[in-house]
XYZ file of C-alpha atoms in Angstrom:
682
model
C -301.997 112.766 205.196
C -300.427 115.920 204.080
C -300.712 116.077 200.034
C -297.116 116.886 198.936
C -296.747 119.122 195.679
C -295.173 118.274 192.586
C -292.959 121.146 192.460
C -291.897 120.376 196.163
C -290.710 117.140 194.817
C -288.470 118.240 192.036
C -286.889 120.858 194.265
C -285.925 117.947 196.311
C -284.814 115.789 194.011
C -282.591 118.846 192.622
C -281.057 119.285 196.283
C -280.294 115.376 196.500
C -278.766 115.024 192.905
C -276.410 117.822 193.653
C -275.431 116.783 196.934
C -274.415 113.584 195.657
C -272.253 114.865 192.585
C -270.609 117.090 195.391
C -269.894 114.057 197.314
C -268.748 112.191 194.630
C -266.538 114.001 192.568
C -265.092 111.859 189.546
C -261.649 110.602 189.753
C -261.104 112.067 186.531
C -261.641 115.473 187.520
C -259.658 115.376 190.708
C -257.216 113.916 188.524
C -256.658 116.767 186.426
C -256.883 118.941 189.485
C -253.795 117.147 190.710
C -251.755 117.453 187.370
C -252.860 121.401 187.253
C -251.058 121.617 190.562
C -248.421 119.314 189.537
C -247.520 121.789 186.608
C -246.986 124.809 188.959
C -243.501 125.194 189.194
C -241.910 124.953 192.670
C -239.072 127.115 192.086
C -238.822 130.766 190.823
C -238.237 131.063 187.327
C -237.661 134.408 185.207
C -237.806 134.651 181.363
C -235.347 137.219 179.820
C -235.707 136.612 176.509
C -232.361 135.687 175.991
C -231.780 133.523 178.995
C -234.405 131.459 181.475
C -232.990 131.456 184.990
C -234.555 128.758 187.172
C -234.034 128.439 190.866
C -232.943 130.683 193.673
C -229.960 132.755 192.537
C -228.262 132.333 196.027
C -227.566 128.644 195.093
C -224.378 127.366 195.069
C -224.494 124.971 192.373
C -224.810 126.759 189.100
C -225.905 124.900 185.950
C -225.369 126.309 182.394
C -227.505 124.937 179.501
C -226.517 126.651 176.016
C -229.114 125.436 173.314
C -231.290 127.051 170.744
C -234.600 127.280 172.759
C -237.693 126.870 170.536
C -235.734 124.861 167.869
C -237.258 121.789 167.025
C -235.532 118.742 168.957
C -234.368 120.879 171.906
C -237.748 120.965 173.791
C -235.539 118.788 176.162
C -233.462 121.526 177.394
C -236.104 123.556 179.384
C -237.875 120.240 180.670
C -234.246 118.944 182.334
C -233.531 122.647 183.402
C -236.901 122.924 185.131
C -236.511 119.628 186.714
C -233.057 119.852 188.144
C -233.704 123.030 189.858
C -237.122 121.551 191.429
C -235.053 118.250 192.180
C -232.579 120.573 194.569
C -234.538 123.536 195.641
C -232.321 126.531 196.868
C -229.217 124.539 195.991
C -229.208 124.548 192.536
C -229.512 127.299 189.923
C -229.861 126.602 186.080
C -229.370 129.238 183.415
C -230.735 128.077 180.160
C -228.878 130.485 177.247
C -230.996 130.797 173.926
C -227.900 130.909 171.613
C -230.092 131.857 168.803
C -230.507 135.441 170.493
C -227.341 138.022 170.246
C -226.649 138.122 174.027
C -227.168 134.303 174.266
C -224.452 134.021 171.370
C -222.571 136.077 173.152
C -222.340 133.972 176.104
C -221.650 130.928 173.711
C -218.948 132.124 172.094
C -217.249 133.505 175.607
C -217.207 129.998 176.716
C -215.577 128.601 173.778
C -218.409 126.076 172.969
C -219.250 124.715 169.542
C -222.192 122.677 170.443
C -225.007 122.645 172.906
C -224.314 121.474 176.546
C -224.785 121.687 180.260
C -221.932 123.096 182.283
C -221.904 122.055 186.006
C -219.909 124.729 188.360
C -217.914 125.699 185.401
C -217.268 122.141 184.186
C -218.104 120.905 180.772
C -216.623 117.316 181.696
C -217.049 115.577 184.890
C -215.861 112.391 186.661
C -218.700 110.289 188.206
C -218.019 107.159 189.542
C -215.126 106.686 187.611
C -216.429 107.585 184.158
C -215.872 110.926 182.145
C -218.921 112.228 181.509
C -220.197 115.363 178.899
C -223.531 116.231 178.592
C -223.524 117.490 175.182
C -226.221 117.952 172.463
C -229.198 115.783 172.333
C -229.511 112.943 175.011
C -230.600 110.473 172.269
C -227.364 111.486 170.173
C -224.973 111.389 172.952
C -226.391 108.437 174.945
C -227.062 110.295 177.933
C -230.365 110.840 179.968
C -231.547 113.142 182.592
C -231.051 110.535 185.437
C -227.596 110.558 184.685
C -227.471 114.465 184.783
C -229.349 114.575 187.940
C -226.997 112.134 189.660
C -223.843 114.027 188.514
C -225.543 117.369 189.820
C -226.538 115.481 193.301
C -222.751 114.497 193.727
C -221.915 118.272 193.179
C -224.690 119.615 195.524
C -223.045 116.640 198.065
C -219.533 117.890 197.642
C -220.301 121.719 197.966
C -223.115 121.334 201.077
C -221.692 118.144 202.461
C -219.229 118.391 205.314
C -215.928 119.183 204.210
C -217.238 120.430 200.766
C -215.064 121.983 198.624
C -216.221 125.373 196.957
C -217.149 125.280 193.255
C -214.543 125.697 190.692
C -214.759 129.112 188.540
C -215.241 128.962 185.199
C -211.873 128.657 183.030
C -211.295 131.155 180.692
C -211.049 130.338 176.883
C -208.117 131.189 175.063
C -209.918 134.215 173.329
C -210.943 135.546 176.793
C -207.092 135.306 177.913
C -205.826 137.344 175.255
C -208.259 140.103 175.884
C -209.404 140.387 172.196
C -212.677 142.282 171.430
C -214.463 142.326 168.032
C -216.791 144.648 166.736
C -220.128 143.646 165.361
C -218.999 143.896 161.799
C -215.838 141.086 162.687
C -218.770 138.328 163.615
C -218.639 135.706 161.081
C -221.491 133.060 161.752
C -220.638 129.489 160.566
C -222.921 126.486 160.219
C -220.750 123.172 161.682
C -222.265 120.054 161.488
C -221.660 117.970 164.722
C -219.184 115.581 163.192
C -216.702 118.236 162.246
C -217.254 120.309 165.725
C -213.823 118.635 166.794
C -211.587 119.833 163.850
C -213.729 123.158 163.692
C -212.731 124.197 167.358
C -209.181 123.603 166.914
C -209.145 125.854 163.462
C -211.469 128.344 164.806
C -208.813 129.208 167.877
C -205.869 129.392 165.364
C -207.657 131.557 162.905
C -209.000 133.784 165.685
C -205.213 134.145 167.183
C -204.075 135.231 163.841
C -206.963 137.696 163.251
C -208.230 139.093 167.093
C -210.483 141.445 165.366
C -213.060 138.516 163.629
C -215.046 136.784 165.838
C -216.563 133.113 164.682
C -219.867 132.219 165.735
C -220.613 128.890 165.312
C -224.363 127.211 164.926
C -223.232 123.403 165.756
C -226.065 120.829 165.370
C -226.885 117.906 163.131
C -226.274 118.224 159.200
C -229.931 117.611 158.302
C -231.373 120.484 161.012
C -228.647 122.766 159.323
C -229.520 121.797 155.580
C -233.179 122.517 156.694
C -232.366 125.832 158.072
C -230.393 127.043 154.973
C -233.409 125.662 152.716
C -235.608 127.376 154.939
C -234.004 130.569 154.190
C -231.067 130.831 156.722
C -228.353 133.315 155.744
C -225.021 132.316 157.716
C -221.747 133.408 156.322
C -220.036 129.798 155.841
C -221.498 126.438 155.467
C -218.802 123.522 156.592
C -220.064 120.754 155.048
C -219.932 117.274 155.967
C -219.973 115.958 152.365
C -220.568 117.756 149.427
C -223.269 115.927 147.660
C -225.817 117.574 150.298
C -224.899 121.010 148.715
C -225.980 120.260 144.933
C -229.660 120.857 145.483
C -228.731 124.043 147.561
C -226.487 124.905 145.080
C -229.398 124.473 141.934
C -231.433 127.008 144.030
C -228.324 129.867 144.094
C -227.562 129.534 148.031
C -224.062 129.503 147.682
C -221.325 131.799 146.175
C -220.349 130.307 142.950
C -216.710 129.071 143.209
C -216.206 129.455 146.994
C -216.023 125.808 147.677
C -212.809 125.055 149.725
C -212.212 121.215 149.953
C -210.442 121.040 153.356
C -210.348 116.909 153.604
C -211.846 113.780 152.619
C -213.835 111.503 154.618
C -213.306 107.877 155.152
C -215.696 105.348 155.314
C -215.334 102.441 157.333
C -216.597 98.976 158.104
C -217.293 99.443 161.906
C -218.362 96.919 164.371
C -218.951 96.373 167.909
C -216.111 95.740 169.765
C -217.420 92.311 170.892
C -218.120 91.865 167.128
C -220.529 89.205 167.421
C -221.138 88.615 163.719
C -217.567 88.011 163.121
C -217.227 90.826 160.431
C -213.772 91.499 159.212
C -214.231 93.429 155.653
C -217.343 94.930 153.459
C -217.791 91.476 151.573
C -218.872 89.744 154.901
C -221.995 91.854 154.995
C -223.622 89.336 152.767
C -223.179 86.678 155.532
C -226.063 85.111 156.736
C -224.609 85.963 160.238
C -225.298 89.689 159.496
C -228.662 90.396 160.244
C -228.677 94.149 160.350
C -226.401 96.842 158.755
C -226.894 100.519 159.429
C -225.740 103.640 157.725
C -226.578 106.979 156.796
C -229.729 107.723 155.010
C -228.806 107.703 151.181
C -229.493 111.264 150.343
C -226.407 112.233 152.530
C -222.851 111.797 151.231
C -222.067 109.164 153.619
C -225.137 106.822 152.736
C -224.699 107.582 149.084
C -221.112 106.793 149.384
C -221.922 103.427 151.421
C -224.758 102.372 148.682
C -222.142 102.976 145.739
C -219.338 100.730 147.735
C -221.757 97.848 148.076
C -222.772 97.840 144.643
C -219.352 98.297 143.217
C -218.141 95.345 145.788
C -220.936 93.393 143.783
C -223.166 92.922 147.144
C -225.662 95.274 147.186
C -228.940 92.912 146.274
C -227.340 90.968 149.285
C -226.951 93.443 151.599
C -229.889 96.108 150.895
C -232.485 94.446 152.481
C -230.574 94.260 155.492
C -229.744 98.114 155.869
C -231.536 100.373 158.107
C -231.139 103.991 158.342
C -231.947 106.430 161.318
C -233.973 109.525 160.550
C -231.119 111.343 162.952
C -227.948 110.408 161.063
C -225.885 111.236 163.966
C -227.787 108.332 165.735
C -226.138 105.622 163.463
C -223.136 105.449 165.746
C -225.224 105.445 169.085
C -227.676 102.559 167.672
C -224.619 100.080 166.734
C -223.254 100.704 170.352
C -226.533 99.936 171.511
C -226.551 96.428 169.836
C -229.240 97.523 167.254
C -226.980 96.382 164.390
C -224.580 94.123 163.756
C -222.125 96.281 161.667
C -222.484 99.845 160.211
C -220.772 101.734 157.437
C -219.877 104.945 159.258
C -217.153 107.558 158.741
C -214.078 106.474 160.479
C -214.025 109.763 161.884
C -216.957 109.280 163.881
C -214.494 106.980 166.063
C -212.578 110.053 167.356
C -214.610 112.832 168.358
C -215.264 115.935 170.419
C -217.365 118.328 171.107
C -215.276 120.440 173.629
C -212.660 122.740 171.705
C -209.950 122.933 174.804
C -210.295 119.273 175.241
C -208.368 116.279 173.508
C -210.286 113.875 171.174
C -212.442 111.170 172.572
C -211.781 107.973 171.259
C -214.522 105.367 170.673
C -213.932 101.947 172.755
C -216.915 100.414 172.330
C -216.747 100.413 168.353
C -213.775 99.083 166.198
C -213.028 100.041 162.486
C -212.556 96.847 160.817
C -211.601 98.079 157.733
C -211.122 101.362 155.842
C -213.276 100.966 152.810
C -211.163 101.364 149.550
C -211.478 104.810 148.184
C -212.041 103.407 144.541
C -215.227 101.633 145.428
C -216.851 105.059 146.211
C -217.283 108.445 145.205
C -214.585 110.869 147.644
C -216.507 112.573 150.344
C -215.086 115.803 151.437
C -215.427 117.967 154.305
C -215.665 121.332 152.664
C -216.795 124.976 153.528
C -218.639 127.348 150.974
C -219.538 131.140 151.289
C -223.564 131.469 151.759
C -225.118 134.203 149.446
C -226.731 136.856 151.662
C -224.238 136.190 154.642
C -223.957 139.602 156.368
C -219.995 139.560 156.532
C -218.449 137.692 153.759
C -215.388 139.664 153.357
C -214.224 138.374 156.682
C -215.849 134.892 156.103
C -213.298 134.842 152.838
C -210.361 135.220 155.066
C -211.573 132.127 156.875
C -211.732 130.172 154.096
C -208.334 131.432 152.570
C -207.030 130.172 156.256
C -208.544 126.962 155.306
C -206.110 126.284 152.558
C -202.708 126.930 154.572
C -200.645 124.069 155.801
C -201.241 124.606 159.185
C -204.974 124.341 158.830
C -204.578 120.997 156.691
C -202.557 119.474 159.621
C -205.589 119.858 161.585
C -207.726 117.770 159.817
C -204.996 115.115 159.619
C -204.815 115.086 163.575
C -208.644 114.251 163.545
C -207.799 111.491 161.295
C -209.290 112.928 158.087
C -207.538 112.253 154.997
C -205.985 114.685 152.661
C -207.723 116.277 149.224
C -205.806 115.028 146.283
C -203.806 117.751 144.930
C -204.790 117.814 140.953
C -204.999 121.428 140.456
C -201.625 122.547 139.189
C -201.206 123.237 135.631
C -199.280 120.718 133.507
C -198.587 119.513 130.038
C -199.497 116.026 128.725
C -195.992 114.908 129.354
C -196.230 115.753 133.069
C -198.632 112.864 133.393
C -201.426 115.246 135.391
C -204.350 113.356 135.848
C -207.685 114.235 134.122
C -211.076 114.722 136.439
C -214.241 114.189 134.122
C -217.750 115.015 135.308
C -220.316 112.330 134.112
C -223.893 111.412 134.034
C -224.204 108.033 135.971
C -225.103 105.863 133.055
C -221.832 106.338 131.202
C -220.188 104.722 133.845
C -219.519 101.081 131.742
C -218.027 102.582 128.787
C -216.157 105.649 130.455
C -214.068 103.431 132.627
C -213.190 101.428 129.919
C -211.995 104.541 127.920
C -210.435 106.064 130.982
C -208.556 102.732 131.307
C -207.576 102.512 127.499
C -206.212 106.366 127.585
C -204.230 106.001 130.331
C -202.242 102.998 128.716
C -202.242 104.777 125.926
C -200.822 108.203 127.010
C -199.849 107.563 130.682
C -202.377 109.919 131.606
C -204.688 108.922 134.997
C -208.160 109.686 134.540
C -210.675 110.070 137.369
C -214.437 110.214 137.308
C -217.404 111.745 139.180
C -220.542 109.893 138.503
C -223.721 111.093 139.239
C -227.132 113.015 138.222
C -226.495 115.439 135.681
C -227.978 118.116 137.391
C -225.909 117.550 140.641
C -222.824 117.399 138.458
C -223.496 120.941 137.104
C -224.193 122.086 140.452
C -220.507 120.646 141.934
C -218.810 122.578 138.745
C -220.517 125.593 139.586
C -219.406 125.358 143.520
C -215.838 124.108 143.239
C -214.974 125.787 139.542
C -212.737 122.450 139.036
C -212.768 119.675 136.735
C -211.449 119.277 133.282
C -214.252 117.690 131.370
C -217.996 117.195 131.333
C -220.266 114.779 130.165
C -223.903 114.859 131.265
C -226.707 112.921 129.797
C -228.274 115.749 128.475
C -227.416 118.524 125.770
C -229.038 121.029 128.447
C -226.773 121.121 130.906
C -223.673 121.665 128.761
C -225.817 124.755 127.273
C -226.239 125.852 130.748
C -222.597 125.594 131.995
C -222.038 127.736 128.630
C -224.042 130.696 129.678
C -222.378 130.716 133.031
C -218.999 130.610 131.437
C -217.469 127.083 132.154
C -217.231 125.440 128.575
C -214.490 126.333 126.029
C -215.886 123.485 123.373
C -217.843 120.352 123.402
C -218.447 117.711 120.990
C -221.403 115.234 120.336
C -220.150 111.757 120.970
C -223.249 109.651 121.211
C -227.332 109.807 121.857
C -229.399 108.289 124.639
C -232.732 106.830 123.041
C -235.430 106.329 125.502
C -237.157 103.055 125.941
C -239.562 101.259 128.487
C -237.863 98.505 130.380
C -240.087 96.015 132.059
C -239.464 92.966 134.126
C -238.548 89.528 132.533
C -241.714 88.174 130.818
C -243.753 91.228 130.822
C -246.002 89.931 133.562
C -248.316 92.920 133.164
C -248.623 93.250 129.435
C -246.945 96.437 128.815
C -246.462 97.091 125.048
C -246.847 101.088 125.059
C -246.758 104.622 126.668
C -250.438 104.226 127.318
C -249.917 101.307 129.254
C -248.004 103.166 131.750
C -251.239 104.906 132.938
C -253.152 101.491 133.409
C -254.777 100.821 136.671
C -252.406 98.521 139.208
C -249.257 99.599 137.250
C -246.392 100.641 139.125
C -244.274 102.996 137.250
C -240.485 104.245 138.173
C -239.134 107.507 136.570
C -236.000 109.422 137.171
C -236.331 112.494 139.366
C -236.250 115.523 136.784
C -234.416 117.617 139.319
C -231.612 115.286 139.539
C -230.863 113.316 136.109
C -231.241 113.801 132.455
C -233.514 110.728 132.146
C -236.048 112.338 134.634
C -236.255 115.761 132.736
C -236.478 113.580 129.124
C -239.083 111.219 130.863
C -241.290 114.186 131.556
C -240.963 115.622 127.958
C -242.247 112.315 126.575
C -245.162 112.538 128.920
C -245.875 115.793 128.083
C -245.295 115.151 123.913
C -248.194 112.490 124.463
C -250.654 113.861 126.865
C -250.023 111.296 129.323
C -248.087 113.338 132.168
C -251.272 113.320 134.899
C -252.436 109.978 133.830
C -248.827 108.100 134.337
C -247.957 110.487 137.276
C -250.960 108.587 139.214
C -248.933 105.253 138.760
C -245.417 106.555 139.527
C -244.262 104.881 143.074
C -240.743 105.428 142.429
C -238.253 108.786 141.733
C -234.395 107.713 141.177
C -231.520 110.080 141.307
C -229.663 108.629 138.581
C -230.816 105.926 135.286
C -229.033 103.013 136.952
C -230.694 103.119 140.173
C -234.112 102.914 138.473
C -233.122 100.085 136.445
C -232.281 98.267 139.871
C -235.811 99.083 141.192
C -237.291 97.280 137.922
C -234.807 94.631 138.643
C -235.605 93.996 142.301
C -239.312 94.254 141.397
C -240.224 97.644 143.156
C -241.448 98.680 140.108
C -243.229 97.100 137.203
C -241.900 99.315 134.408
C -239.968 102.615 133.966
C -238.541 104.917 131.282
C -235.199 104.678 130.783
C -232.096 104.986 128.137
C -231.398 102.306 125.883
C -227.934 102.026 126.814
C -229.239 101.042 130.552
C -230.777 98.138 129.145
C -227.771 96.532 127.956
C -225.898 96.914 131.421
C -224.896 92.899 131.917
C -226.588 92.750 135.342
C -229.911 94.476 133.891
C -230.100 92.515 130.593
C -231.154 89.363 131.735
C -233.941 90.738 134.070
C -235.576 92.988 131.905
C -237.197 93.356 128.429
C -237.061 96.216 126.419
C -239.977 98.201 124.453
C -239.149 100.684 121.740
C -240.962 103.892 121.754
C -241.959 105.354 118.286
C -239.746 108.190 116.623
C -242.803 110.174 116.730
C -243.635 109.552 120.261
C -240.042 109.948 121.357
C -237.594 112.477 122.593
C -234.104 111.637 121.915
C -230.952 113.627 123.635
C -227.568 114.281 122.531
C -224.231 113.381 124.437
C -222.037 116.368 124.396
C -218.236 115.945 126.014
C -217.330 119.387 126.841
C -213.926 120.777 128.135
C -214.241 122.926 130.813
C -212.438 126.283 131.237
C -211.331 124.968 134.629
C -209.179 122.567 133.178
C -205.602 122.333 134.420
C -204.364 120.241 131.743
C -205.644 121.235 128.676
C -203.572 119.453 126.144
C -204.704 116.175 127.822
C -208.530 117.364 127.923
C -208.355 118.008 123.930
C -206.610 114.466 123.607
C -209.194 112.587 125.608
C -211.866 114.371 123.578
C -210.515 113.479 120.395
C -210.214 109.760 121.985
C -213.979 109.918 122.601
C -214.472 110.445 118.981
C -212.376 107.762 117.581
C -211.345 105.061 119.415
C -214.181 105.586 122.071
C -216.669 105.121 119.709
C -215.801 101.366 119.594
C -216.117 101.193 123.041
C -219.505 102.788 122.925
C -220.743 100.484 120.704
C -219.543 97.387 122.717
C -221.383 98.705 125.831
C -224.483 98.978 123.897
C -224.484 102.574 123.548
C -225.756 104.859 120.720
C -222.462 106.277 118.991
C -221.939 109.330 117.198
C -222.817 108.276 113.998
C -225.255 105.244 114.749
C -228.567 107.378 115.059
C -231.230 105.932 112.707
C -232.307 108.476 110.460
C -236.000 108.127 111.842
C -235.022 109.702 115.183
C -233.523 112.677 113.834
C -236.968 114.532 114.341
C -237.074 113.510 118.036
C -233.816 115.176 119.085
C -235.007 117.608 121.415
C -233.288 119.620 124.510
C -235.728 120.756 126.909
C -235.535 124.396 128.646
C -236.025 124.607 132.077
C -238.603 126.986 133.366
C -236.849 129.834 135.211
C -238.392 131.750 138.246
């Protein structure tokens, strides 16, 4: 028997093992190889930077897509385009135009478009199986998908290539193309347009360009949140067309807009909207508190529509019953689609959402699957405006100003009425007290109870209507700067009046009272909180105002700094409120254990039974004065002066009645605590 060496055995083993591996390739590796092969496009692709072309140029069916290629949320445009060309090789060519590139934007303008879309052989709207379809914007917003798009393109392919097929239709020229108007690069005005305003914008743009053929309007139409994010990131269009002015306040504080350029175009009404079958039987706002209603949808609360919805529910005294039923989609444009799909029983939405269009040359599309059972009374929430404002550092602000002036014309106002918006109330004409011209007062949210009573009493005595805008003091200052309108200003802290005065908006001011900060805890004080230091204890959930939005937020930060508690208490902060009443509501509902708030808030009728008040010693406290200022923008100065004097006399008793500290009621011990913090400047 021949002896076998160890080396020979090793060689044989390696050979057999290698052969085994080659014969038994892992399924995972084969699967990855197949996936790699599948990723190779089966149609030619040509990327020209400003457009991407899929498929054979000789194809008789042309599909054009217009989207901001590369922008988050628009990845589907390239995927759908490639899949369409691959589904019909040699018969369909798809061209994706990137409207963020100059050439792509030119093509976008030529088509007269206002938002992203797929155009099939020149048609932006098609009829398929008896239904009219338009593949606009993002699929999840508009309720379409790739299979629907493919089916329509397939029908067009059969029409063109099948027996007796007709030739593809030519792209119709827009009104601007027919006019032969040409605009120089200096005549291009870039406008950010929220999707919800695309319909009226299209009409306005055509009317304006007919009168101004040397100015070309270049819209960027997408969701309101995406546009706000672009502005925050440094985008500088010439005009921002706003779907509500509340969204503009933070950007205005940062100096993003040209002061005084705001033009209010129309009022946007909120409505109670239900599916056509209305399974919960909702007929009015109060019905949302019914046990039959399980889910309510509205816009995020940091947007005008969501904020207005919350105000309406609070004013109707059903917020507590409804708040736990509410959900808000991350993308506000989805609210209507989710309601249509049955994912809510009822929605508080813009009434104008039931009549929209994203094709300027087409009539409005009426929503038949949803019904507005009630337009919410305007007195229940602050007016929400569609408005236009100039953006600082825009490249063509002179031409942009012409468009803003056009928006003030009667013909432009008529466009908004056509699209079911409401007219802006006119309060701007100069008047004497005898003319009964209304007063408009900007006021911190905490002042609502006494000021509303002052307004009613003043109106009865002098016959002059008084209207208020209640919100966080910082937001109010931004609105004054943007709109350059209004008669009086009552923020929760003296600092804001000083800032308005530095900018030249204040004629005169007088202190009418004071806010004394206190610690509020839930009834029974279950966490045993007795002092500011206790807010830093482990396990305490603390709520504070947002210093960028409201006076109580700024003053609370000053109190914590004064006592060396900023870092230790901040670790326990679980909630930041935009207004003082919102902070109290969070405590009442158990979301927090304690908060720093105004003494006056503790005396609100709906707050008092649910909370206990812990005083902050004068040496630890920061007291703020409440100055009422007459603005230089006042159109009824005589009435404004009369209201200021009323607030200093009869109004003092009304303040005391509501538990506020009147002008002469501040204890001497607190005099040294008066403080008005100065913001750090960049």
